[in-house]
CSV table of N, CA and C in Angstrom, one decimal:
chain,number,residue,atom,x,y,z
A,1208,MET,N,157.5,64.4,-118.6
A,1208,MET,CA,156.7,65.1,-117.7
A,1208,MET,C,156.4,66.6,-118.1
A,1209,ILE,N,157.4,67.2,-118.5
A,1209,ILE,CA,157.3,68.6,-119.0
A,1209,ILE,C,156.4,68.7,-120.2
A,1210,LYS,N,156.5,67.7,-121.1
A,1210,LYS,CA,155.6,67.6,-122.2
A,1210,LYS,C,154.2,67.5,-121.8
A,1211,ARG,N,153.9,66.7,-120.8
A,1211,ARG,CA,152.5,66.6,-120.4
A,1211,ARG,C,152.0,67.9,-119.8
A,1212,LEU,N,152.8,68.6,-119.0
A,1212,LEU,CA,152.3,69.9,-118.5
A,1212,LEU,C,152.1,70.9,-119.6
A,1213,PHE,N,153.0,70.9,-120.6
A,1213,PHE,CA,152.8,71.8,-121.7
A,1213,PHE,C,151.6,71.5,-122.5
A,1214,ILE,N,151.3,70.2,-122.7
A,1214,ILE,CA,150.1,69.8,-123.5
A,1214,ILE,C,148.8,70.2,-122.7
A,1215,ILE,N,148.8,70.1,-121.4
A,1215,ILE,CA,147.6,70.5,-120.6
A,1215,ILE,C,147.4,72.0,-120.7
A,1216,PHE,N,148.5,72.7,-120.6
A,1216,PHE,CA,148.4,74.2,-120.7
A,1216,PHE,C,147.9,74.6,-122.1
A,1217,LEU,N,148.4,74.0,-123.2
A,1217,LEU,CA,147.9,74.3,-124.5
A,1217,LEU,C,146.4,73.9,-124.7
A,1218,MET,N,146.0,72.8,-124.1
A,1218,MET,CA,144.6,72.4,-124.2
A,1218,MET,C,143.7,73.4,-123.5
A,1219,SER,N,144.1,73.8,-122.3
A,1219,SER,CA,143.2,74.8,-121.6
A,1219,SER,C,143.2,76.1,-122.3
A,1220,PHE,N,144.3,76.5,-122.9
A,1220,PHE,CA,144.4,77.8,-123.6
A,1220,PHE,C,143.5,77.7,-124.8
A,1221,GLY,N,143.6,76.6,-125.6
A,1221,GLY,CA,142.9,76.4,-126.8
A,1221,GLY,C,141.4,76.4,-126.5
A,1222,ILE,N,141.0,75.7,-125.5
A,1222,ILE,CA,139.5,75.7,-125.1
A,1222,ILE,C,139.0,77.0,-124.7
A,1223,SER,N,139.9,77.8,-124.1
A,1223,SER,CA,139.4,79.1,-123.6
A,1223,SER,C,139.3,80.1,-124.7
A,1224,GLN,N,139.7,79.8,-125.9
A,1224,GLN,CA,139.6,80.7,-127.0
A,1224,GLN,C,138.3,80.6,-127.8
A,1225,SER,N,137.5,79.6,-127.4
A,1225,SER,CA,136.2,79.4,-128.1
A,1225,SER,C,135.2,80.5,-127.8
A,1226,ASP,N,134.4,80.8,-128.8
A,1226,ASP,CA,133.4,81.9,-128.6
A,1226,ASP,C,132.3,81.6,-127.6
A,1227,GLU,N,132.0,80.4,-127.4
A,1227,GLU,CA,130.9,80.0,-126.6
A,1227,GLU,C,131.3,79.8,-125.1
A,1228,LEU,N,132.5,79.6,-124.9
A,1228,LEU,CA,133.0,79.3,-123.5
A,1228,LEU,C,133.6,80.6,-122.9
A,1229,GLU,N,133.3,80.7,-121.6
A,1229,GLU,CA,134.0,81.7,-120.8
A,1229,GLU,C,135.0,80.9,-119.9
A,1230,SER,N,136.2,81.4,-119.8
A,1230,SER,CA,137.1,80.6,-119.0
A,1230,SER,C,138.1,81.4,-118.2
A,1231,THR,N,138.7,80.8,-117.2
A,1231,THR,CA,139.7,81.4,-116.4
A,1231,THR,C,140.7,80.4,-116.2
A,1232,LEU,N,142.0,80.7,-116.2
A,1232,LEU,CA,143.0,79.8,-115.8
A,1232,LEU,C,143.9,80.4,-114.8
A,1233,LEU,N,143.9,79.7,-113.6
A,1233,LEU,CA,144.8,80.1,-112.5
A,1233,LEU,C,145.9,79.1,-112.3
A,1234,GLY,N,147.0,79.5,-111.8
A,1234,GLY,CA,148.0,78.5,-111.5
A,1234,GLY,C,148.8,78.9,-110.2
A,1235,SER,N,149.5,77.9,-109.7
A,1235,SER,CA,150.2,78.2,-108.5
A,1235,SER,C,151.4,77.2,-108.4
A,1236,PHE,N,152.4,77.6,-107.6
A,1236,PHE,CA,153.5,76.7,-107.3
A,1236,PHE,C,153.9,76.9,-105.9
A,1237,GLY,N,154.5,75.9,-105.3
A,1237,GLY,CA,155.0,76.0,-104.0
A,1237,GLY,C,155.6,74.6,-103.6
A,1238,SER,N,155.6,74.4,-102.3
A,1238,SER,CA,156.1,73.1,-101.8
A,1238,SER,C,155.2,72.5,-100.8
A,1239,VAL,N,155.2,71.2,-100.7
A,1239,VAL,CA,154.3,70.5,-99.7
A,1239,VAL,C,155.2,69.4,-99.1
A,1240,THR,N,154.8,68.9,-97.9
A,1240,THR,CA,155.4,67.8,-97.3
A,1240,THR,C,154.4,66.7,-97.2
A,1241,ILE,N,154.8,65.5,-97.8
A,1241,ILE,CA,154.0,64.3,-97.8
A,1241,ILE,C,154.8,63.2,-97.3
A,1242,ASN,N,154.4,62.6,-96.2
A,1242,ASN,CA,155.1,61.4,-95.6
A,1242,ASN,C,156.6,61.8,-95.3
A,1243,ASP,N,156.8,63.0,-94.8
A,1243,ASP,CA,158.1,63.5,-94.4
A,1243,ASP,C,159.0,63.7,-95.6
A,1244,ASN,N,158.5,63.8,-96.8
A,1244,ASN,CA,159.3,64.1,-98.0
A,1244,ASN,C,158.7,65.5,-98.6
A,1245,VAL,N,159.6,66.3,-99.0
A,1245,VAL,CA,159.3,67.6,-99.5
A,1245,VAL,C,159.1,67.5,-101.0
A,1246,TYR,N,158.0,68.0,-101.6
A,1246,TYR,CA,157.7,68.0,-103.0
A,1246,TYR,C,157.5,69.4,-103.5
A,1247,ASN,N,157.9,69.7,-104.7
A,1247,ASN,CA,157.5,70.9,-105.3
A,1247,ASN,C,156.1,70.7,-106.0
A,1248,GLN,N,155.3,71.7,-105.7
A,1248,GLN,CA,153.9,71.5,-106.3
A,1248,GLN,C,153.7,72.5,-107.4
A,1249,PHE,N,153.1,72.1,-108.5
A,1249,PHE,CA,152.7,72.9,-109.6
A,1249,PHE,C,151.2,72.6,-109.9
A,1250,SER,N,150.4,73.6,-109.9
A,1250,SER,CA,149.0,73.3,-110.1
A,1250,SER,C,148.3,74.3,-111.1
A,1251,LEU,N,147.3,73.8,-111.8
A,1251,LEU,CA,146.5,74.6,-112.7
A,1251,LEU,C,145.1,74.5,-112.3
A,1252,LYS,N,144.4,75.6,-112.3
A,1252,LYS,CA,142.9,75.6,-112.0
A,1252,LYS,C,142.1,76.2,-113.1
A,1253,PRO,N,141.9,75.5,-114.2
A,1253,PRO,CA,141.0,76.1,-115.2
A,1253,PRO,C,139.6,76.0,-114.8
A,1254,GLU,N,138.8,77.1,-115.1
A,1254,GLU,CA,137.4,77.1,-114.9
A,1254,GLU,C,136.7,77.5,-116.2
A,1255,PHE,N,135.7,76.8,-116.5
A,1255,PHE,CA,134.9,77.0,-117.8
A,1255,PHE,C,133.5,77.1,-117.5
A,1256,SER,N,132.8,77.9,-118.3
A,1256,SER,CA,131.3,78.0,-118.2
A,1256,SER,C,130.8,78.1,-119.6
A,1257,ILE,N,129.7,77.3,-119.8
A,1257,ILE,CA,128.9,77.4,-121.0
A,1257,ILE,C,127.5,77.6,-120.6
A,1258,GLY,N,127.0,78.8,-120.9
A,1258,GLY,CA,125.6,79.1,-120.5
A,1258,GLY,C,125.5,79.0,-118.9
A,1259,LYS,N,124.6,78.2,-118.4
A,1259,LYS,CA,124.5,78.1,-117.0
A,1259,LYS,C,125.4,77.0,-116.3
A,1260,LEU,N,126.0,76.2,-117.1
A,1260,LEU,CA,126.9,75.1,-116.6
A,1260,LEU,C,128.3,75.7,-116.4
A,1261,GLY,N,128.8,75.5,-115.2
A,1261,GLY,CA,130.2,75.9,-114.9
A,1261,GLY,C,130.9,74.7,-114.3
A,1262,MET,N,132.2,74.6,-114.6
A,1262,MET,CA,133.1,73.6,-114.0
A,1262,MET,C,134.4,74.1,-113.7
A,1263,GLY,N,135.0,73.7,-112.6
A,1263,GLY,CA,136.3,74.1,-112.2
A,1263,GLY,C,137.1,72.8,-112.0
A,1264,PHE,N,138.3,72.8,-112.4
A,1264,PHE,CA,139.2,71.7,-112.2
A,1264,PHE,C,140.4,72.0,-111.4
A,1265,ASP,N,141.0,71.1,-110.7
A,1265,ASP,CA,142.2,71.3,-109.9
A,1265,ASP,C,143.2,70.2,-110.3
A,1266,ILE,N,144.1,70.6,-111.2
A,1266,ILE,CA,145.1,69.7,-111.8
A,1266,ILE,C,146.4,70.0,-111.1
A,1267,TYR,N,146.9,69.1,-110.3
A,1267,TYR,CA,148.1,69.4,-109.6
A,1267,TYR,C,149.1,68.3,-109.7
A,1268,PHE,N,150.4,68.7,-109.6
A,1268,PHE,CA,151.5,67.7,-109.7
A,1268,PHE,C,152.5,68.0,-108.6
A,1269,TYR,N,153.0,66.9,-108.0
A,1269,TYR,CA,154.0,67.0,-106.9
A,1269,TYR,C,155.2,66.3,-107.5
A,1270,LEU,N,156.3,67.1,-107.5
A,1270,LEU,CA,157.6,66.6,-108.0
A,1270,LEU,C,158.6,66.5,-106.9
A,1271,ASP,N,159.4,65.4,-106.8
A,1271,ASP,CA,160.4,65.3,-105.8
A,1271,ASP,C,161.7,66.0,-106.2
A,1272,GLU,N,162.7,65.9,-105.5
A,1272,GLU,CA,164.0,66.6,-105.8
A,1272,GLU,C,164.6,66.1,-107.0
A,1273,ASP,N,164.3,64.9,-107.5
A,1273,ASP,CA,164.8,64.3,-108.7
A,1273,ASP,C,164.0,64.7,-109.9
A,1274,GLY,N,162.8,65.3,-109.7
A,1274,GLY,CA,161.9,65.6,-110.8
A,1274,GLY,C,160.9,64.5,-111.1
A,1275,SER,N,160.9,63.5,-110.2
A,1275,SER,CA,160.0,62.4,-110.4
A,1275,SER,C,158.6,62.8,-109.8
A,1276,LEU,N,157.6,62.3,-110.5
A,1276,LEU,CA,156.2,62.6,-110.2
A,1276,LEU,C,155.7,61.8,-109.0
A,1277,TYR,N,155.1,62.4,-108.0
A,1277,TYR,CA,154.4,61.7,-106.9
A,1277,TYR,C,153.2,61.1,-107.5
A,1278,GLU,N,153.1,59.8,-107.7
A,1278,GLU,CA,152.1,59.2,-108.5
A,1278,GLU,C,150.9,58.8,-107.7
A,1279,GLU,N,150.8,59.0,-106.4
A,1279,GLU,CA,149.7,58.6,-105.6
A,1279,GLU,C,148.4,59.4,-106.0
A,1280,ASN,N,148.6,60.6,-106.5
A,1280,ASN,CA,147.5,61.4,-106.9
A,1280,ASN,C,147.1,61.2,-108.4
A,1281,TRP,N,147.8,60.3,-109.1
A,1281,TRP,CA,147.5,60.0,-110.5
A,1281,TRP,C,147.5,58.4,-110.6
A,1282,ASN,N,146.7,57.8,-109.8
A,1282,ASN,CA,146.7,56.4,-109.7
A,1282,ASN,C,145.5,55.8,-110.5
A,1283,PHE,N,145.9,55.2,-111.7
A,1283,PHE,CA,144.9,54.6,-112.5
A,1283,PHE,C,145.0,53.0,-112.6
A,1284,SER,N,145.5,52.4,-111.5
A,1284,SER,CA,145.7,51.0,-111.4
A,1284,SER,C,144.5,50.2,-111.3
A,1285,SER,N,143.4,50.7,-110.9
A,1285,SER,CA,142.1,50.0,-110.8
A,1285,SER,C,141.0,51.0,-111.1
A,1286,THR,N,139.8,50.4,-111.3
A,1286,THR,CA,138.6,51.3,-111.5
A,1286,THR,C,138.4,52.2,-110.4
A,1287,GLU,N,138.4,51.7,-109.1
A,1287,GLU,CA,138.2,52.5,-107.9
A,1287,GLU,C,139.2,53.6,-107.8
A,1288,ASN,N,140.5,53.3,-108.0
A,1288,ASN,CA,141.5,54.3,-107.9
A,1288,ASN,C,141.4,55.3,-109.1
A,1289,SER,N,141.1,54.9,-110.2
A,1289,SER,CA,140.9,55.8,-111.4
A,1289,SER,C,139.7,56.8,-111.1
A,1290,LEU,N,138.6,56.3,-110.6
A,1290,LEU,CA,137.5,57.1,-110.3
A,1290,LEU,C,137.9,58.1,-109.2
A,1291,LYS,N,138.6,57.7,-108.1
A,1291,LYS,CA,139.0,58.6,-107.1
A,1291,LYS,C,139.9,59.7,-107.6
A,1292,THR,N,140.8,59.3,-108.5
A,1292,THR,CA,141.8,60.2,-109.1
A,1292,THR,C,141.0,61.3,-109.9
A,1293,LEU,N,140.1,60.8,-110.8
A,1293,LEU,CA,139.4,61.8,-111.6
A,1293,LEU,C,138.5,62.7,-110.8
A,1294,VAL,N,137.7,62.2,-109.8
A,1294,VAL,CA,136.8,63.0,-109.0
A,1294,VAL,C,137.6,64.0,-108.2
A,1295,ASP,N,138.8,63.6,-107.8
A,1295,ASP,CA,139.7,64.5,-107.0
A,1295,ASP,C,140.1,65.7,-107.8
A,1296,LYS,N,140.1,65.6,-109.1
A,1296,LYS,CA,140.6,66.7,-110.0
A,1296,LYS,C,139.5,67.7,-110.3
A,1297,ILE,N,138.2,67.4,-109.9
A,1297,ILE,CA,137.1,68.3,-110.2
A,1297,ILE,C,137.0,69.2,-108.9
A,1298,TYR,N,137.2,70.5,-109.1
A,1298,TYR,CA,137.1,71.4,-108.0
A,1298,TYR,C,135.7,71.8,-107.7
A,1299,TYR,N,134.9,72.0,-108.7
A,1299,TYR,CA,133.4,72.2,-108.5
A,1299,TYR,C,132.7,72.0,-109.8
A,1300,LEU,N,131.4,71.8,-109.7
A,1300,LEU,CA,130.4,71.7,-110.8
A,1300,LEU,C,129.2,72.5,-110.4
A,1301,ARG,N,128.8,73.4,-111.2
A,1301,ARG,CA,127.6,74.2,-110.8
A,1301,ARG,C,126.7,74.4,-112.0
A,1302,TRP,N,125.4,74.7,-111.6
A,1302,TRP,CA,124.4,75.1,-112.5
A,1302,TRP,C,123.8,76.4,-112.1
A,1303,GLY,N,123.9,77.4,-113.0
A,1303,GLY,CA,123.3,78.7,-112.7
A,1303,GLY,C,124.1,79.6,-111.7
A,1304,GLN,N,123.5,80.6,-111.2
A,1304,GLN,CA,124.1,81.5,-110.3
A,1304,GLN,C,123.3,81.6,-109.0
A,1305,PRO,N,123.8,82.0,-107.9
A,1305,PRO,CA,123.0,81.9,-106.6
A,1305,PRO,C,121.7,82.7,-106.6
A,1306,LEU,N,121.5,83.6,-107.5
A,1306,LEU,CA,120.3,84.4,-107.5
A,1306,LEU,C,119.3,83.8,-108.5
A,1307,ASP,N,119.7,82.8,-109.3
A,1307,ASP,CA,118.8,82.2,-110.2
A,1307,ASP,C,117.7,81.4,-109.5
A,1308,ASN,N,116.6,81.0,-110.3
A,1308,ASN,CA,115.5,80.2,-109.7
A,1308,ASN,C,116.0,78.8,-109.3
A,1309,LEU,N,117.0,78.3,-110.1
A,1309,LEU,CA,117.5,77.0,-109.8
A,1309,LEU,C,119.1,77.1,-109.8
A,1310,TYR,N,119.7,76.8,-108.7
A,1310,TYR,CA,121.1,76.9,-108.6
A,1310,TYR,C,121.6,75.7,-107.7
A,1311,PHE,N,122.7,75.1,-108.2
A,1311,PHE,CA,123.4,74.2,-107.3
A,1311,PHE,C,124.9,74.2,-107.6
A,1312,ARG,N,125.6,73.8,-106.6
A,1312,ARG,CA,127.1,73.7,-106.8
A,1312,ARG,C,127.5,72.5,-105.9
A,1313,ILE,N,128.3,71.7,-106.5
A,1313,ILE,CA,128.9,70.5,-105.9
A,1313,ILE,C,130.4,70.7,-105.9
A,1314,GLY,N,131.1,70.5,-104.8
A,1314,GLY,CA,132.5,70.6,-104.7
A,1314,GLY,C,133.0,71.6,-103.7
A,1315,ALA,N,133.9,72.5,-104.2
A,1315,ALA,CA,134.4,73.5,-103.3
A,1315,ALA,C,133.3,74.6,-103.1
A,1316,LEU,N,133.1,75.0,-101.8
A,1316,LEU,CA,132.2,76.1,-101.5
A,1316,LEU,C,133.0,77.2,-100.8
A,1317,PRO,N,133.5,78.1,-101.5
A,1317,PRO,CA,134.4,79.1,-100.9
A,1317,PRO,C,133.8,80.2,-100.1
A,1318,ASP,N,132.5,80.5,-100.3
A,1318,ASP,CA,131.8,81.6,-99.5
A,1318,ASP,C,130.3,81.4,-99.6
A,1319,ILE,N,129.7,80.9,-98.6
A,1319,ILE,CA,128.3,80.6,-98.6
A,1319,ILE,C,127.6,81.3,-97.4
A,1320,THR,N,126.5,82.0,-97.8
A,1320,THR,CA,125.7,82.6,-96.8
A,1320,THR,C,124.3,82.1,-97.0
A,1321,LEU,N,123.6,81.8,-95.9
A,1321,LEU,CA,122.3,81.2,-96.0
A,1321,LEU,C,121.3,82.3,-95.5
A,1322,GLY,N,120.3,82.6,-96.3
A,1322,GLY,CA,119.3,83.6,-95.9
A,1322,GLY,C,120.0,85.0,-95.8
A,1323,HIS,N,119.8,85.6,-94.7
A,1323,HIS,CA,120.4,86.9,-94.5
A,1323,HIS,C,121.7,86.9,-93.7
A,1324,GLY,N,122.2,85.7,-93.4
A,1324,GLY,CA,123.5,85.5,-92.8
A,1324,GLY,C,123.4,85.4,-91.3
A,1325,ILE,N,122.3,85.3,-90.7
A,1325,ILE,CA,122.2,85.2,-89.2
A,1325,ILE,C,122.8,83.9,-88.7
A,1326,LEU,N,122.4,82.8,-89.4
A,1326,LEU,CA,122.9,81.5,-89.0
A,1326,LEU,C,124.1,81.0,-89.7
A,1327,VAL,N,124.2,81.3,-91.0
A,1327,VAL,CA,125.4,80.9,-91.8
A,1327,VAL,C,125.8,82.1,-92.6
A,1328,LYS,N,127.0,82.6,-92.4
A,1328,LYS,CA,127.5,83.7,-93.2
A,1328,LYS,C,129.0,83.5,-93.5
A,1329,GLY,N,129.3,83.5,-94.7
A,1329,GLY,CA,130.7,83.4,-95.2
A,1329,GLY,C,131.3,82.0,-94.9
A,1330,TYR,N,130.5,81.0,-94.8
A,1330,TYR,CA,131.0,79.6,-94.6
A,1330,TYR,C,131.9,79.2,-95.8
A,1331,SER,N,132.9,78.4,-95.5
A,1331,SER,CA,133.8,77.8,-96.6
A,1331,SER,C,134.2,76.4,-96.2
A,1332,ASN,N,134.1,75.5,-97.1
A,1332,ASN,CA,134.5,74.1,-96.9
A,1332,ASN,C,136.0,73.9,-97.4
A,1333,VAL,N,136.6,75.0,-97.8
A,1333,VAL,CA,138.0,74.8,-98.4
A,1333,VAL,C,139.0,75.5,-97.5
A,1334,ILE,N,138.7,75.6,-96.2
A,1334,ILE,CA,139.7,76.2,-95.3
A,1334,ILE,C,140.9,75.3,-95.2
A,1335,ASP,N,140.8,74.0,-95.2
A,1335,ASP,CA,141.9,73.1,-95.0
A,1335,ASP,C,142.5,72.7,-96.4
A,1336,TYR,N,142.0,73.3,-97.4
A,1336,TYR,CA,142.4,72.9,-98.8
A,1336,TYR,C,143.9,73.3,-99.0
A,1337,PRO,N,144.7,72.6,-99.6
A,1337,PRO,CA,144.5,71.4,-100.4
A,1337,PRO,C,144.7,70.1,-99.5
A,1338,HIS,N,145.1,70.3,-98.3
A,1338,HIS,CA,145.3,69.1,-97.4
A,1338,HIS,C,144.1,68.2,-97.3
A,1339,VAL,N,142.9,68.9,-97.1
A,1339,VAL,CA,141.6,68.1,-97.1
A,1339,VAL,C,140.8,68.7,-98.2
A,1340,ARG,N,140.3,67.8,-99.0
A,1340,ARG,CA,139.5,68.1,-100.2
A,1340,ARG,C,138.1,67.6,-99.9
A,1341,ARG,N,137.2,68.6,-99.6
A,1341,ARG,CA,135.8,68.3,-99.3
A,1341,ARG,C,134.9,68.5,-100.6
A,1342,THR,N,133.9,67.8,-100.6
A,1342,THR,CA,132.9,67.9,-101.7
A,1342,THR,C,131.6,68.3,-101.1
A,1343,GLY,N,131.4,69.6,-101.1
A,1343,GLY,CA,130.2,70.2,-100.5
A,1343,GLY,C,129.1,70.3,-101.5
A,1344,PHE,N,127.9,70.7,-101.0
A,1344,PHE,CA,126.7,70.8,-101.8
A,1344,PHE,C,125.9,72.1,-101.4
A,1345,ASP,N,125.6,72.9,-102.4
A,1345,ASP,CA,124.8,74.1,-102.2
A,1345,ASP,C,123.7,74.1,-103.2
A,1346,PHE,N,122.5,74.0,-102.7
A,1346,PHE,CA,121.3,73.9,-103.6
A,1346,PHE,C,120.3,75.0,-103.2
A,1347,ARG,N,119.8,75.7,-104.2
A,1347,ARG,CA,118.8,76.8,-104.0
A,1347,ARG,C,117.8,76.7,-105.1
A,1348,TYR,N,116.5,76.7,-104.6
A,1348,TYR,CA,115.4,76.6,-105.6
A,1348,TYR,C,114.3,77.6,-105.2
A,1349,LYS,N,113.9,78.4,-106.2
A,1349,LYS,CA,112.8,79.4,-106.0
A,1349,LYS,C,111.7,79.0,-106.9
A,1350,PHE,N,110.5,78.9,-106.2
A,1350,PHE,CA,109.3,78.6,-107.0
A,1350,PHE,C,108.2,79.6,-106.5
A,1351,SER,N,107.8,80.5,-107.4
A,1351,SER,CA,106.8,81.5,-107.1
A,1351,SER,C,107.3,82.2,-105.8
A,1352,GLU,N,106.6,82.1,-104.7
A,1352,GLU,CA,106.9,82.8,-103.5
A,1352,GLU,C,107.7,82.0,-102.5
A,1353,PHE,N,108.0,80.7,-102.9
A,1353,PHE,CA,108.7,79.8,-102.0
A,1353,PHE,C,110.1,79.6,-102.4
A,1354,ASN,N,111.0,79.6,-101.3
A,1354,ASN,CA,112.4,79.4,-101.5
A,1354,ASN,C,112.9,78.3,-100.7
A,1355,LEU,N,113.8,77.5,-101.2
A,1355,LEU,CA,114.4,76.3,-100.5
A,1355,LEU,C,115.9,76.4,-100.7
A,1356,SER,N,116.7,76.3,-99.6
A,1356,SER,CA,118.1,76.3,-99.6
A,1356,SER,C,118.6,75.1,-98.8
A,1357,ILE,N,119.6,74.4,-99.3
A,1357,ILE,CA,120.2,73.3,-98.6
A,1357,ILE,C,121.7,73.4,-98.8
A,1358,ILE,N,122.4,73.3,-97.7
A,1358,ILE,CA,123.9,73.3,-97.7
A,1358,ILE,C,124.4,72.1,-96.9
A,1359,HIS,N,125.3,71.4,-97.5
A,1359,HIS,CA,126.0,70.2,-96.9
A,1359,HIS,C,127.5,70.4,-97.1
A,1360,SER,N,128.3,70.4,-96.0
A,1360,SER,CA,129.7,70.7,-96.1
A,1360,SER,C,130.5,69.7,-96.8
A,1361,ASP,N,130.2,68.4,-96.7
A,1361,ASP,CA,131.0,67.4,-97.3
A,1361,ASP,C,130.2,66.1,-97.6
A,1362,LEU,N,129.9,65.9,-98.8
A,1362,LEU,CA,129.1,64.7,-99.2
A,1362,LEU,C,129.9,63.4,-99.0
A,1363,LYS,N,131.2,63.5,-98.8
A,1363,LYS,CA,132.0,62.3,-98.4
A,1363,LYS,C,131.7,61.8,-97.0
A,1364,GLU,N,131.2,62.8,-96.2
A,1364,GLU,CA,130.9,62.5,-94.8
A,1364,GLU,C,129.4,62.7,-94.5
A,1365,LEU,N,128.5,61.9,-95.1
A,1365,LEU,CA,127.1,62.1,-95.0
A,1365,LEU,C,126.5,61.9,-93.6
A,1366,ASP,N,127.1,61.0,-92.8
A,1366,ASP,CA,126.6,60.8,-91.5
A,1366,ASP,C,127.1,61.8,-90.4
A,1367,ALA,N,128.2,62.5,-90.7
A,1367,ALA,CA,128.7,63.4,-89.7
A,1367,ALA,C,129.3,64.7,-90.4
A,1368,PRO,N,128.4,65.5,-91.0
A,1368,PRO,CA,128.9,66.7,-91.7
A,1368,PRO,C,129.3,67.7,-90.7
A,1369,GLY,N,130.2,68.6,-91.2
A,1369,GLY,CA,130.6,69.8,-90.4
A,1369,GLY,C,129.5,70.8,-90.4
A,1370,LEU,N,128.7,70.8,-91.5
A,1370,LEU,CA,127.6,71.8,-91.6
A,1370,LEU,C,126.5,71.1,-92.4
A,1371,LEU,N,125.3,71.1,-91.9
A,1371,LEU,CA,124.1,70.7,-92.7
A,1371,LEU,C,123.1,71.8,-92.3
A,1372,ALA,N,122.6,72.5,-93.3
A,1372,ALA,CA,121.7,73.6,-93.1
A,1372,ALA,C,120.6,73.5,-94.2
A,1373,ILE,N,119.3,73.7,-93.7
A,1373,ILE,CA,118.2,73.7,-94.6
A,1373,ILE,C,117.4,74.9,-94.2
A,1374,ARG,N,117.0,75.7,-95.2
A,1374,ARG,CA,116.2,76.9,-94.9
A,1374,ARG,C,115.1,77.0,-96.0
A,1375,THR,N,113.9,77.2,-95.5
A,1375,THR,CA,112.8,77.5,-96.4
A,1375,THR,C,112.2,78.8,-96.0
A,1376,ASP,N,111.7,79.6,-97.0
A,1376,ASP,CA,111.0,80.8,-96.7
A,1376,ASP,C,110.1,81.1,-97.8
A,1377,PHE,N,109.2,82.0,-97.5
A,1377,PHE,CA,108.2,82.5,-98.5
A,1377,PHE,C,108.0,84.0,-98.3
A,1378,ASP,N,107.6,84.6,-99.4
A,1378,ASP,CA,107.3,86.1,-99.4
A,1378,ASP,C,106.0,86.3,-98.8
A,1379,TYR,N,105.9,86.9,-97.7
A,1379,TYR,CA,104.6,87.2,-97.0
A,1379,TYR,C,104.0,88.4,-97.5
A,1380,VAL,N,104.7,89.5,-97.6
A,1380,VAL,CA,104.3,90.7,-98.3
A,1380,VAL,C,105.5,91.3,-98.9
A,1381,ASP,N,105.3,92.4,-99.6
A,1381,ASP,CA,106.5,93.1,-100.3
A,1381,ASP,C,107.5,93.4,-99.2
A,1382,ASN,N,108.8,93.1,-99.5
A,1382,ASN,CA,110.0,93.3,-98.6
A,1382,ASN,C,109.9,92.6,-97.3
A,1383,LEU,N,109.1,91.6,-97.1
A,1383,LEU,CA,109.0,90.8,-95.9
A,1383,LEU,C,108.8,89.4,-96.3
A,1384,ASN,N,109.7,88.5,-95.8
A,1384,ASN,CA,109.5,87.1,-96.0
A,1384,ASN,C,109.7,86.4,-94.7
A,1385,LEU,N,109.0,85.3,-94.6
A,1385,LEU,CA,109.1,84.4,-93.4
A,1385,LEU,C,109.9,83.2,-93.7
A,1386,GLY,N,110.7,82.8,-92.8
A,1386,GLY,CA,111.6,81.6,-93.0
A,1386,GLY,C,111.7,80.8,-91.8
């Protein structure tokens, strides 16, 4: 187990030394209770960006008092479980930055403001994180004088989102836009 953690650390450090990549590596440790059992948690959150593409990962391990891995989060027993395990380790995927003509982010949305913040300001879908892992969607598109913004709090709950917001606006005159 320790060998795996060390290899993951070396891989993230080696990737971060590339000239084309920008990267950040965060880590944390603590304890969690799962099914009335206490586990020590160790997590790494590497973030990488190449040009406009950015990705963040959430690699976490739960170890019991004997040092055994809680394997429910690392379940590769079937195709469905493997897919769920891998998707759960992606913290976010983004293209561009919020002020670019085309921007989107799928996954964790830590601080979202829509328009000038009258209706949505400082929204976050990671308030219950890591207990609840939501996959949000933030999309912004600017075309000439027209702007479109769409926010969805959790793509896993398409029929009952906590937040679904759509805003369109266009520049009417200098320093005045209608939305």
